mmCIF file of C-alpha atoms in Angstrom:
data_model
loop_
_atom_site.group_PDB
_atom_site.id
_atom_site.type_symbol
_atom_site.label_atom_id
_atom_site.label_comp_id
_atom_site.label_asym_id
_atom_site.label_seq_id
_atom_site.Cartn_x
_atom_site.Cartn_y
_atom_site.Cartn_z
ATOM 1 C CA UNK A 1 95.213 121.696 104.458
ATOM 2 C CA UNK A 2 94.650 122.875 101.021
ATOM 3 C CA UNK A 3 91.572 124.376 99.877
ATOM 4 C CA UNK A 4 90.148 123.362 96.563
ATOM 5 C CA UNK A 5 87.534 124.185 94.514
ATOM 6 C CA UNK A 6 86.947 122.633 91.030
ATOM 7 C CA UNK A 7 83.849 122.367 88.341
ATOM 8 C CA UNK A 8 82.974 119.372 86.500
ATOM 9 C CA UNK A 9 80.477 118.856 83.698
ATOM 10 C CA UNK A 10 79.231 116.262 81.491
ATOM 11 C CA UNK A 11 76.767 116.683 78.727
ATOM 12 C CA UNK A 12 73.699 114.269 78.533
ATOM 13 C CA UNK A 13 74.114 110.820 75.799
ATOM 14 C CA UNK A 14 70.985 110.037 73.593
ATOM 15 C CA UNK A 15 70.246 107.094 75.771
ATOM 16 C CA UNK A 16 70.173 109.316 78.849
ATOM 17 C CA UNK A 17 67.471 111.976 77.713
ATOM 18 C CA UNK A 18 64.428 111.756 79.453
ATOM 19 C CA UNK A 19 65.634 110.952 83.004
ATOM 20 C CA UNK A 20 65.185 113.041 85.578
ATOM 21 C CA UNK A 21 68.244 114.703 86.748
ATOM 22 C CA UNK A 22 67.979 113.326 90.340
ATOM 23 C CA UNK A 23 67.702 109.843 88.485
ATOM 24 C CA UNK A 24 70.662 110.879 86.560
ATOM 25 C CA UNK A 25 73.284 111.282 89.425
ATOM 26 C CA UNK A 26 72.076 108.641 91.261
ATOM 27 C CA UNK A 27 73.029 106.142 88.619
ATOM 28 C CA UNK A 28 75.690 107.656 86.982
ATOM 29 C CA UNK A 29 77.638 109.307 89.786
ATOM 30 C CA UNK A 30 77.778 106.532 92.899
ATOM 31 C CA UNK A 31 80.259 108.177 95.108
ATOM 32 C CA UNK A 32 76.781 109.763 96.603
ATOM 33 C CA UNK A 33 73.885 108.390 97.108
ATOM 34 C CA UNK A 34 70.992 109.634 96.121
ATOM 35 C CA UNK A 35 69.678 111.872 99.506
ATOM 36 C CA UNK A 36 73.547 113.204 99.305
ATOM 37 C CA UNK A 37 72.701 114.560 95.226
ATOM 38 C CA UNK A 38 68.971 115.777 96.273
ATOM 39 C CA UNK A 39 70.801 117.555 99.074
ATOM 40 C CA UNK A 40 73.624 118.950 96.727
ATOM 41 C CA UNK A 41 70.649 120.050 94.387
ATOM 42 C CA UNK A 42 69.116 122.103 97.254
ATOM 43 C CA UNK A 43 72.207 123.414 98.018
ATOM 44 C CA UNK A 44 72.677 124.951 94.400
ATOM 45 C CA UNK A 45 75.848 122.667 93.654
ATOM 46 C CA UNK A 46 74.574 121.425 90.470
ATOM 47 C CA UNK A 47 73.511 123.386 87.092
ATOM 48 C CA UNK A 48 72.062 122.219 83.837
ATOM 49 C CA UNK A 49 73.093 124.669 80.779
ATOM 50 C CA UNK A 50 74.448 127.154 83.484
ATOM 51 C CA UNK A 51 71.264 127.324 85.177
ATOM 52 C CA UNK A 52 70.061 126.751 88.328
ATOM 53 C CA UNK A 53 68.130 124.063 88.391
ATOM 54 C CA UNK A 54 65.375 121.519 90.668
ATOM 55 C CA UNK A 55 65.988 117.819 91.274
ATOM 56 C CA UNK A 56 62.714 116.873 89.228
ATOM 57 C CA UNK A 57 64.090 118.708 85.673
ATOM 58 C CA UNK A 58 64.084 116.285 82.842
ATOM 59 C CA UNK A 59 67.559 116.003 80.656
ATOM 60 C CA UNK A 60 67.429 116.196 77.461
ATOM 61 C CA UNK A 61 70.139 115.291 74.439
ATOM 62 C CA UNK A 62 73.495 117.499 74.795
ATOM 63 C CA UNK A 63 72.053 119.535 77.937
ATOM 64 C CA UNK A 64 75.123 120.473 79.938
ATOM 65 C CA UNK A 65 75.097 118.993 83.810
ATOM 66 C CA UNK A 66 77.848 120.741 85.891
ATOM 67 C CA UNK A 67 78.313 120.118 89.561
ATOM 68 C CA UNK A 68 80.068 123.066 91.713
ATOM 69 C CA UNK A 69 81.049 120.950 94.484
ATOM 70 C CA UNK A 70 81.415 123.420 97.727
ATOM 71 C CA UNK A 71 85.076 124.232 98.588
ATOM 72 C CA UNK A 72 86.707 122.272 100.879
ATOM 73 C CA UNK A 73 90.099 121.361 102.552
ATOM 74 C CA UNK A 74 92.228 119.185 100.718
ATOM 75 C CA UNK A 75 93.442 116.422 103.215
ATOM 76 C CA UNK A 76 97.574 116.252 104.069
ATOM 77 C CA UNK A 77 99.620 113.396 102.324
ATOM 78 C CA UNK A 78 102.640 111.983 103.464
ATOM 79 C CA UNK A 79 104.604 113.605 100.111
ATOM 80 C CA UNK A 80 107.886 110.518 100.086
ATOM 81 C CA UNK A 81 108.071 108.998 96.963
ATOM 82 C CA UNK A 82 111.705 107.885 95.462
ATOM 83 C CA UNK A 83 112.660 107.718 91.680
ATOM 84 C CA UNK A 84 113.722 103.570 91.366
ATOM 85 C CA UNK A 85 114.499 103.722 87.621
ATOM 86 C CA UNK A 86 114.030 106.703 84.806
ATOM 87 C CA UNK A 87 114.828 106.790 81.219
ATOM 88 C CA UNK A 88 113.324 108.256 77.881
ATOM 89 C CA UNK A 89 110.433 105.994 78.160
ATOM 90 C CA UNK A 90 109.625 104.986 81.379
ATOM 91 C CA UNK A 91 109.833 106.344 85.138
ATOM 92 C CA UNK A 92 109.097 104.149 88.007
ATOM 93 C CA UNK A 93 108.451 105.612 91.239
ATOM 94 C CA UNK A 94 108.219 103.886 94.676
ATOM 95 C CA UNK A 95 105.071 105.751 96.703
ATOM 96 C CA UNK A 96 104.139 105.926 100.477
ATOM 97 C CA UNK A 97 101.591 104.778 102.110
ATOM 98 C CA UNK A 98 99.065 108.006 102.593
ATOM 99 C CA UNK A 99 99.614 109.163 98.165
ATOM 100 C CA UNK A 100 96.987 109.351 95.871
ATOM 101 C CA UNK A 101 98.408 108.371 92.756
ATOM 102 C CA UNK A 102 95.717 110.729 90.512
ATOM 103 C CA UNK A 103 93.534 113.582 90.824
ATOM 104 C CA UNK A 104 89.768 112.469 92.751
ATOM 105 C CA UNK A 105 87.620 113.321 95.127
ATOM 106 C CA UNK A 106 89.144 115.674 97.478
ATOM 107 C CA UNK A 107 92.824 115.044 96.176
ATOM 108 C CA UNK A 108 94.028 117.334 93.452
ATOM 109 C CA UNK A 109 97.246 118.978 94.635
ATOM 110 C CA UNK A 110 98.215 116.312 96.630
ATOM 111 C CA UNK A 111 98.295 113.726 94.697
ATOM 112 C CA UNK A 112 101.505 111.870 92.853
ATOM 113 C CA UNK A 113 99.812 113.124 89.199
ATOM 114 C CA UNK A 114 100.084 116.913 90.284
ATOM 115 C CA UNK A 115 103.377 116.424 92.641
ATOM 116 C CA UNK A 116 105.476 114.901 89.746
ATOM 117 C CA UNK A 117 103.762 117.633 87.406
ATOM 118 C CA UNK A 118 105.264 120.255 89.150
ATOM 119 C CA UNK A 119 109.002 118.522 89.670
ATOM 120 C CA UNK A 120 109.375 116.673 86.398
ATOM 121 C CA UNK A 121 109.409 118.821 83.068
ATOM 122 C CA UNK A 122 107.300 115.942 81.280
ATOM 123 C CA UNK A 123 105.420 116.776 77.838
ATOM 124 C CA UNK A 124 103.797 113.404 78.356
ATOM 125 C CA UNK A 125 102.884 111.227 81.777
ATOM 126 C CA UNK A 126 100.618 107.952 81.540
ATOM 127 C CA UNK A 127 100.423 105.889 84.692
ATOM 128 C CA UNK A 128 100.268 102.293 83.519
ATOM 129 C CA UNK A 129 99.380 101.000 86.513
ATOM 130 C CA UNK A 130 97.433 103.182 89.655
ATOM 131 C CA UNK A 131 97.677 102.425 93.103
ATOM 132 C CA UNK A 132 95.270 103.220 95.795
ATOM 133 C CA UNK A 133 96.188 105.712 98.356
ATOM 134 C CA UNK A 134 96.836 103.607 101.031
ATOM 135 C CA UNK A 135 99.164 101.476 99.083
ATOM 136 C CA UNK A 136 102.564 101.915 98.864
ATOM 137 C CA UNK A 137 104.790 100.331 96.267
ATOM 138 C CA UNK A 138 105.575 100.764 93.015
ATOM 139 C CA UNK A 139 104.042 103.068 89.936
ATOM 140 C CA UNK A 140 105.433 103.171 86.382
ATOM 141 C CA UNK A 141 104.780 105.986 84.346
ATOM 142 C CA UNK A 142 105.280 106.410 80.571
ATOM 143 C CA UNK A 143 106.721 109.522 79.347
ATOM 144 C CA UNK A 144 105.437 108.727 75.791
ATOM 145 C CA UNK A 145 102.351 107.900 73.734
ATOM 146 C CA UNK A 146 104.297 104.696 72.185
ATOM 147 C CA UNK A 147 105.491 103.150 75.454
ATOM 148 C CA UNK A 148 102.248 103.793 77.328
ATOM 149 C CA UNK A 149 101.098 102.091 74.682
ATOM 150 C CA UNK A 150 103.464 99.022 74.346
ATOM 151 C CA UNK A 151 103.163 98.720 78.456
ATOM 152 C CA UNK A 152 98.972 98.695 78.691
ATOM 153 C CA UNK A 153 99.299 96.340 75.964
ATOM 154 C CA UNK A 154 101.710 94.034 78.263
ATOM 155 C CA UNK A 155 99.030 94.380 81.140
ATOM 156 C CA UNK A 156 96.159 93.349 78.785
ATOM 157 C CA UNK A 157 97.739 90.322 77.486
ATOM 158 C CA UNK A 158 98.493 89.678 81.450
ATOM 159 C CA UNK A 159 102.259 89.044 80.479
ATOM 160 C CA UNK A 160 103.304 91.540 83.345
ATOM 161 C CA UNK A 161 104.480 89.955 86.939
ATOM 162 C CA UNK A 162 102.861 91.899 89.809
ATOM 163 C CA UNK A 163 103.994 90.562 93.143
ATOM 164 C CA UNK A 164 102.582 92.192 96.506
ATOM 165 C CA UNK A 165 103.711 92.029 100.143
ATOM 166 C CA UNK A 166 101.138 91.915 102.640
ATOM 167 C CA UNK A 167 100.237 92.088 106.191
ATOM 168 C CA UNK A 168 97.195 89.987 107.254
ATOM 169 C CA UNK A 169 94.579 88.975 110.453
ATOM 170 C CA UNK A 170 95.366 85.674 111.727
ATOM 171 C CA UNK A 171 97.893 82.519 111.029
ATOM 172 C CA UNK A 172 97.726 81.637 107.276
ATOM 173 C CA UNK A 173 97.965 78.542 105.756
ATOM 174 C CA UNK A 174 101.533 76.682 105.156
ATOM 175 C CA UNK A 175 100.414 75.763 102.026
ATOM 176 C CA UNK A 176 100.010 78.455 98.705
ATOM 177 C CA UNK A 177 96.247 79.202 97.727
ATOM 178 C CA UNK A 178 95.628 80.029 94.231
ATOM 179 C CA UNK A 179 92.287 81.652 94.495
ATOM 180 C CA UNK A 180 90.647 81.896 91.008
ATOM 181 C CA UNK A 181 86.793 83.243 90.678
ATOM 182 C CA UNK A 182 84.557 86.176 90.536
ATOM 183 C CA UNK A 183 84.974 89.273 92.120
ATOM 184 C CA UNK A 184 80.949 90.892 92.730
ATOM 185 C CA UNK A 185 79.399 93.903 94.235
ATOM 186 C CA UNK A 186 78.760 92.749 97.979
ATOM 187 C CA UNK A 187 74.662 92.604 98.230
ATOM 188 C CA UNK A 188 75.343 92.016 102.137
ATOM 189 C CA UNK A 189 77.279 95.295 103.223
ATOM 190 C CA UNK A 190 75.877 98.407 103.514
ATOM 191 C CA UNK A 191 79.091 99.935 101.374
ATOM 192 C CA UNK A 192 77.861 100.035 97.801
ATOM 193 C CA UNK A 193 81.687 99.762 96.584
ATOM 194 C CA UNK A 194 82.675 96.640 98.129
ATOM 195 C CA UNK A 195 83.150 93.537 96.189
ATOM 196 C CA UNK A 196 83.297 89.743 97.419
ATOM 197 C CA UNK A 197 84.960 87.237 96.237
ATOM 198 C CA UNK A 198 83.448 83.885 95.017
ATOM 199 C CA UNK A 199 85.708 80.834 94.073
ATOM 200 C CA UNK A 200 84.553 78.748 90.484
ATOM 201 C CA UNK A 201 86.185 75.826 89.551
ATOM 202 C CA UNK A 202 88.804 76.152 86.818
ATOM 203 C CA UNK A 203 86.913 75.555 84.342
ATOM 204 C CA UNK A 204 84.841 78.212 84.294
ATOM 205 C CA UNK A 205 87.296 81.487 83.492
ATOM 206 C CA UNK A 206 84.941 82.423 79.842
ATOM 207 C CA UNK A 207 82.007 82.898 81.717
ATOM 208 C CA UNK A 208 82.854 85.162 83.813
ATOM 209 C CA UNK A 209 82.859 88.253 81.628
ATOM 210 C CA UNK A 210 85.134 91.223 83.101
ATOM 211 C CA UNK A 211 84.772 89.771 86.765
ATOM 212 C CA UNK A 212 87.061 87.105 86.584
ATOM 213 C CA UNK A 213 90.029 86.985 88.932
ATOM 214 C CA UNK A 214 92.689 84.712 89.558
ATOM 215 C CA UNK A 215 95.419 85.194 92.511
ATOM 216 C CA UNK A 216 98.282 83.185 94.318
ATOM 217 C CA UNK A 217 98.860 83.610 98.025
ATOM 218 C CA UNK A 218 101.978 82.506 99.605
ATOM 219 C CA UNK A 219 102.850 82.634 103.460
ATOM 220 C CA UNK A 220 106.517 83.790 103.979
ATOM 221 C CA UNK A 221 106.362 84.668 108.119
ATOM 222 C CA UNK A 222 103.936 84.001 110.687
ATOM 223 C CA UNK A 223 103.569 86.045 113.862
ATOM 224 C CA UNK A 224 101.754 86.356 116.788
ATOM 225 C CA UNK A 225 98.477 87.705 115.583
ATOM 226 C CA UNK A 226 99.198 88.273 111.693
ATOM 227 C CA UNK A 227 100.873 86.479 109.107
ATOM 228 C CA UNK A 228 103.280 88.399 106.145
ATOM 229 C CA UNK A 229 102.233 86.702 102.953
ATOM 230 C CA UNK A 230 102.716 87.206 99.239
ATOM 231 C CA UNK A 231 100.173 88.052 96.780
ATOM 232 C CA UNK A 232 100.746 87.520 92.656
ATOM 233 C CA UNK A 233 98.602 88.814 90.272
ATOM 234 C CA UNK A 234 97.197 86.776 87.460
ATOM 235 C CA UNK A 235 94.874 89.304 86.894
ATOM 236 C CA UNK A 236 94.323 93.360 88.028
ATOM 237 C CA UNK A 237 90.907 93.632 89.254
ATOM 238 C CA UNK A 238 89.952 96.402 91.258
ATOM 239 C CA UNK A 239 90.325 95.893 95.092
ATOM 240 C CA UNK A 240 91.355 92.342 93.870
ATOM 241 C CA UNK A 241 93.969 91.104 96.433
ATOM 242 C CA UNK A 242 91.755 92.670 99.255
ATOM 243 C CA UNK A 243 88.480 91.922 98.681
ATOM 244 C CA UNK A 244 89.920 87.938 97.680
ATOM 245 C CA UNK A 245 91.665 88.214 101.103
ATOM 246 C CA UNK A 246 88.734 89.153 102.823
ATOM 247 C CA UNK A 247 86.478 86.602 101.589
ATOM 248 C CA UNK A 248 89.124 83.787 102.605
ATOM 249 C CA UNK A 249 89.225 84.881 106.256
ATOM 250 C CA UNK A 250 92.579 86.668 106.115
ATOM 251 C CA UNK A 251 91.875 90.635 105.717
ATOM 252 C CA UNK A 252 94.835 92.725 105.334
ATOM 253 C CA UNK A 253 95.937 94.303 108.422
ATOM 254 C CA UNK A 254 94.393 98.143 108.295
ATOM 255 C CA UNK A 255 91.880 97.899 105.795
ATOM 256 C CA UNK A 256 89.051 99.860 106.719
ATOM 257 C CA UNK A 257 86.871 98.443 104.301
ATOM 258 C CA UNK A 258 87.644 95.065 103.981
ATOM 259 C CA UNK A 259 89.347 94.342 107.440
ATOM 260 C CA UNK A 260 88.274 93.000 110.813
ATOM 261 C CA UNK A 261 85.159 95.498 111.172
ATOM 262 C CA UNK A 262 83.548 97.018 107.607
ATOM 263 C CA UNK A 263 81.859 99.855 110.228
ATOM 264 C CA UNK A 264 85.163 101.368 110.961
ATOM 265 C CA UNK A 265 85.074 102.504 107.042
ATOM 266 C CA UNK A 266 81.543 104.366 108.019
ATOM 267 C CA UNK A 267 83.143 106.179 110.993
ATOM 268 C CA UNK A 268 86.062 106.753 108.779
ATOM 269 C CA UNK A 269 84.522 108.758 105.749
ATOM 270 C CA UNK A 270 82.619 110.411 108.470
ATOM 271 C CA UNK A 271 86.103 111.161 110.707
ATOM 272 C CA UNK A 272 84.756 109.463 113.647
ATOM 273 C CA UNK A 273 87.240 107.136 113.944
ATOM 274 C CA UNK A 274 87.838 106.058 117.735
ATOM 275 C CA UNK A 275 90.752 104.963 119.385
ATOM 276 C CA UNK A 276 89.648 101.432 119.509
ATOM 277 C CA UNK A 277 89.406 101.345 115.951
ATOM 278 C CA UNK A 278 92.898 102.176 115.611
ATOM 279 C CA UNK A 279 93.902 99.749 118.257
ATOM 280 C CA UNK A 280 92.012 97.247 115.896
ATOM 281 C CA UNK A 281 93.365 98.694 112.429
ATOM 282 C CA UNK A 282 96.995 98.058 114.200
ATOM 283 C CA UNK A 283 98.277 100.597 111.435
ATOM 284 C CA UNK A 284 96.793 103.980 109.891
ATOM 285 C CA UNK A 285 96.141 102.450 106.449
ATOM 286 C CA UNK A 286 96.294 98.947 104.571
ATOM 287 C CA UNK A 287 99.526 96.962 105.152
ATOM 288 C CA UNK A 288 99.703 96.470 101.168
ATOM 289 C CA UNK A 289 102.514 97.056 99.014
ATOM 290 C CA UNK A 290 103.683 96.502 95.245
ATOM 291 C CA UNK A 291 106.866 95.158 95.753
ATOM 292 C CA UNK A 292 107.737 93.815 92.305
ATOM 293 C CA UNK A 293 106.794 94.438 88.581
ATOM 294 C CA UNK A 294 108.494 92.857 85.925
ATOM 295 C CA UNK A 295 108.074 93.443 82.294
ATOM 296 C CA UNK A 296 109.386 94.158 79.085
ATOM 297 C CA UNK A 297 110.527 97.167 78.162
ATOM 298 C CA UNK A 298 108.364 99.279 75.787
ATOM 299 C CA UNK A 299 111.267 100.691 73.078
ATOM 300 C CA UNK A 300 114.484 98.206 73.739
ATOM 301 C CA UNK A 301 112.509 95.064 74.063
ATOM 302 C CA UNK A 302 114.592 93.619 77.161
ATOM 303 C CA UNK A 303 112.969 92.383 80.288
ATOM 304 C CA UNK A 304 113.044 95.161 83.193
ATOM 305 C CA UNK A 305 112.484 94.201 87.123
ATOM 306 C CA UNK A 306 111.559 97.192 89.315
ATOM 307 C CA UNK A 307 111.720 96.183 93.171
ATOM 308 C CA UNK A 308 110.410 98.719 96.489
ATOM 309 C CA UNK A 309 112.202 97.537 99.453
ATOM 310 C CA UNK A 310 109.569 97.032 102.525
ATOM 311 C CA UNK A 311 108.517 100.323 103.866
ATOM 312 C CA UNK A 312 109.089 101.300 107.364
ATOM 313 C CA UNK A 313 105.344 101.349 108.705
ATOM 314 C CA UNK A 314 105.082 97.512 107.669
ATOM 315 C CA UNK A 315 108.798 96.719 108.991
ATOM 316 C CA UNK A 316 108.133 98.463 112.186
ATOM 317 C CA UNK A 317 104.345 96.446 112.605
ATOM 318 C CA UNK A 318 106.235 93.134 112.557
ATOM 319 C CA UNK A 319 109.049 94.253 114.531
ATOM 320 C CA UNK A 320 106.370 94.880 117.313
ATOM 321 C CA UNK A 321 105.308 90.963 116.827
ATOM 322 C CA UNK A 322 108.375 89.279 116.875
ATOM 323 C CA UNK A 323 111.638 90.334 117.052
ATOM 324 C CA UNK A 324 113.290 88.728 114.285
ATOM 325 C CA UNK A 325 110.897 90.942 111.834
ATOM 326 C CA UNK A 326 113.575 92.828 110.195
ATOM 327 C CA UNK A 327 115.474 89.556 109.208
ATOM 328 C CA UNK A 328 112.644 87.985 107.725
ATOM 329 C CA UNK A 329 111.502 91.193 105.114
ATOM 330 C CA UNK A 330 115.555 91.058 104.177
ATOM 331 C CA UNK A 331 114.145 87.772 102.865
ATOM 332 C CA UNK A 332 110.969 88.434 101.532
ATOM 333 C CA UNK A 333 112.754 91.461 99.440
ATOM 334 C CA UNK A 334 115.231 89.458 98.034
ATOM 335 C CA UNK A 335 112.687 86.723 96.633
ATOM 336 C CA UNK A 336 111.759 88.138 93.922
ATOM 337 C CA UNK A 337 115.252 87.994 92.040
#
């Protein structure tokens, strides 16, 4: 592992003066809780206008808050990714499984961001689209102002085809379900970044202001104890197709915080996973992956169709179920043309 140490420091908006800088982190900064900033206070991690500073100090306008998080080990990646398609514009990569795409938390150097940094001679690099670590699939990147432009435009108007294999708990359903409602911050789990998912009838898309999400499931195999299913976007929420599958009885396969068991993503961030867990996880992260994007490209206006064939982890998980695995992700891969 990598050891990494990095600043970061944010200056204090008019509406924020007068809180309490404890207050401050706490509601701003929710990756910690609020006995984890009171013990990084303590600790000396954080400083307000380069000086050391107490948990009780009231912010003022433009003060400068800069946290000096302790160095740590950087965690290994699995480093595979494969160029599908490059041009002037536009690269799309295909990622593994265990890749950040950017820079967070305790990923810097090993992330996709920094990797292609340091291979690709790029004066410009927007990722239109980010996946989450354990997701593996495809990425496209512009290499210009004018086509990251043209592409996030594509995304807003929801005129780009996103189409998802994925591994899931349990037989599902013959027949496609189109799940369309709200995606909300789950008051029942102890996780304060988990979301649920909450059908509305059709109707009812306007009101639901920035939470609205709309998804179509298909079942393409069934095994013994999982089902392979596909998963179109209507919209791109985040944590969308697995916090929808969740809530619908069918979490993906892996997911350690919206699978079988929501504890096993406590033991996790605390790396005291157990072997059981794993035996119930089936696979060391989410059986997700972006197969297919389709849109239009940003300079030559002509459609473009990126595919990632299956990747090994989630051919060799269904090969273990039934032995005619491999013939039936030939299949699912070649759907999408």
């Amino acid at each position: 592992m990598a050891n990494i140490k990095r600043r970061a420091s944010v200056r204090i908006r008019p509406h924020e003066a007068g809180l309490k800088l404890l207050d401050f982190l706490t509601d701003r900064f929710t990756y910690k809780n609020r006995n984890q900033w009171q013990k990084s206070i303590v600790a000396g991690s954080l400083r307000v206008n380069r000086k050391a500073t107490i948990s009780d100090r009231i912010l003022e306008c433009d003060d400068t808050v800069e946290y000096r998080p302790p160095e740590q080990p950087e965690p290994s990646i699995d480093q595979d990714f494969t160029i599908l398609y490059e041009d002037e514009d536009l690269l799309a990569i295909n990622k593994s499984g265990n890749l950040p795409c950017h820079p967070s938390g305790r990923y810097f150097t090993r992330t996709l961001w920094y990797l292609l940094k340091n291979t690709k001679n790029l004066d410009y690099m927007g990722m239109i689209n980010r996946l989450d670590r354990e997701t593996s699939g495809i990425v496209l990147i512009a290499k210009n102002k004018e086509a990251a432009r043209c592409c996030r435009q594509q995304f807003e108007r929801r005129t780009v085809q996103k189409h998802y294999s994925v591994l899931v708990e349990g037989p599902f359903p013959k027949e496609p379900i189109h799940a369309r409602g709200m995606l909300e911050l789950s008051a029942e789990s102890e996780i304060r970044k988990k979301y649920k998912f909450s059908p509305i009838p059709s109707d009812e898309e306007n009101t639901a202001a920035g939470k609205f999400c709309e998804t179509i499931f298909k079942n393409q195999d069934r095994f013994k104890e999982i089902s392979l299913i596909s998963a179109v976007l209507i919209t791109g929420r985040t944590h969308q197709i697995r916090a929808t599958l969740n809530s619908l009885g069918y979490p993906v396969v892996g997911d350690k915080l919206y699978g079988v068991d929501e504890t096993i993503y406590l033991r996790f961030i605390s790396d005291q996973l157990t072997d059981k867990d794993s035996r119930r996880l089936r696979i060391p992260r989410q059986a997700l992956h972006a197969a297919m994007l389709r849109l239009e490209h940003p300079t030559r206006n002509t459609p473009m169709t990126f595919e990632a064939p299956m990747p090994s982890d989630m051919l060799k998980l269904m090969e273990n179920d039934r032995s005619n695995a491999t013939s039936s992700a030939s299949q699912v891969d070649k759907q999408w043309r």
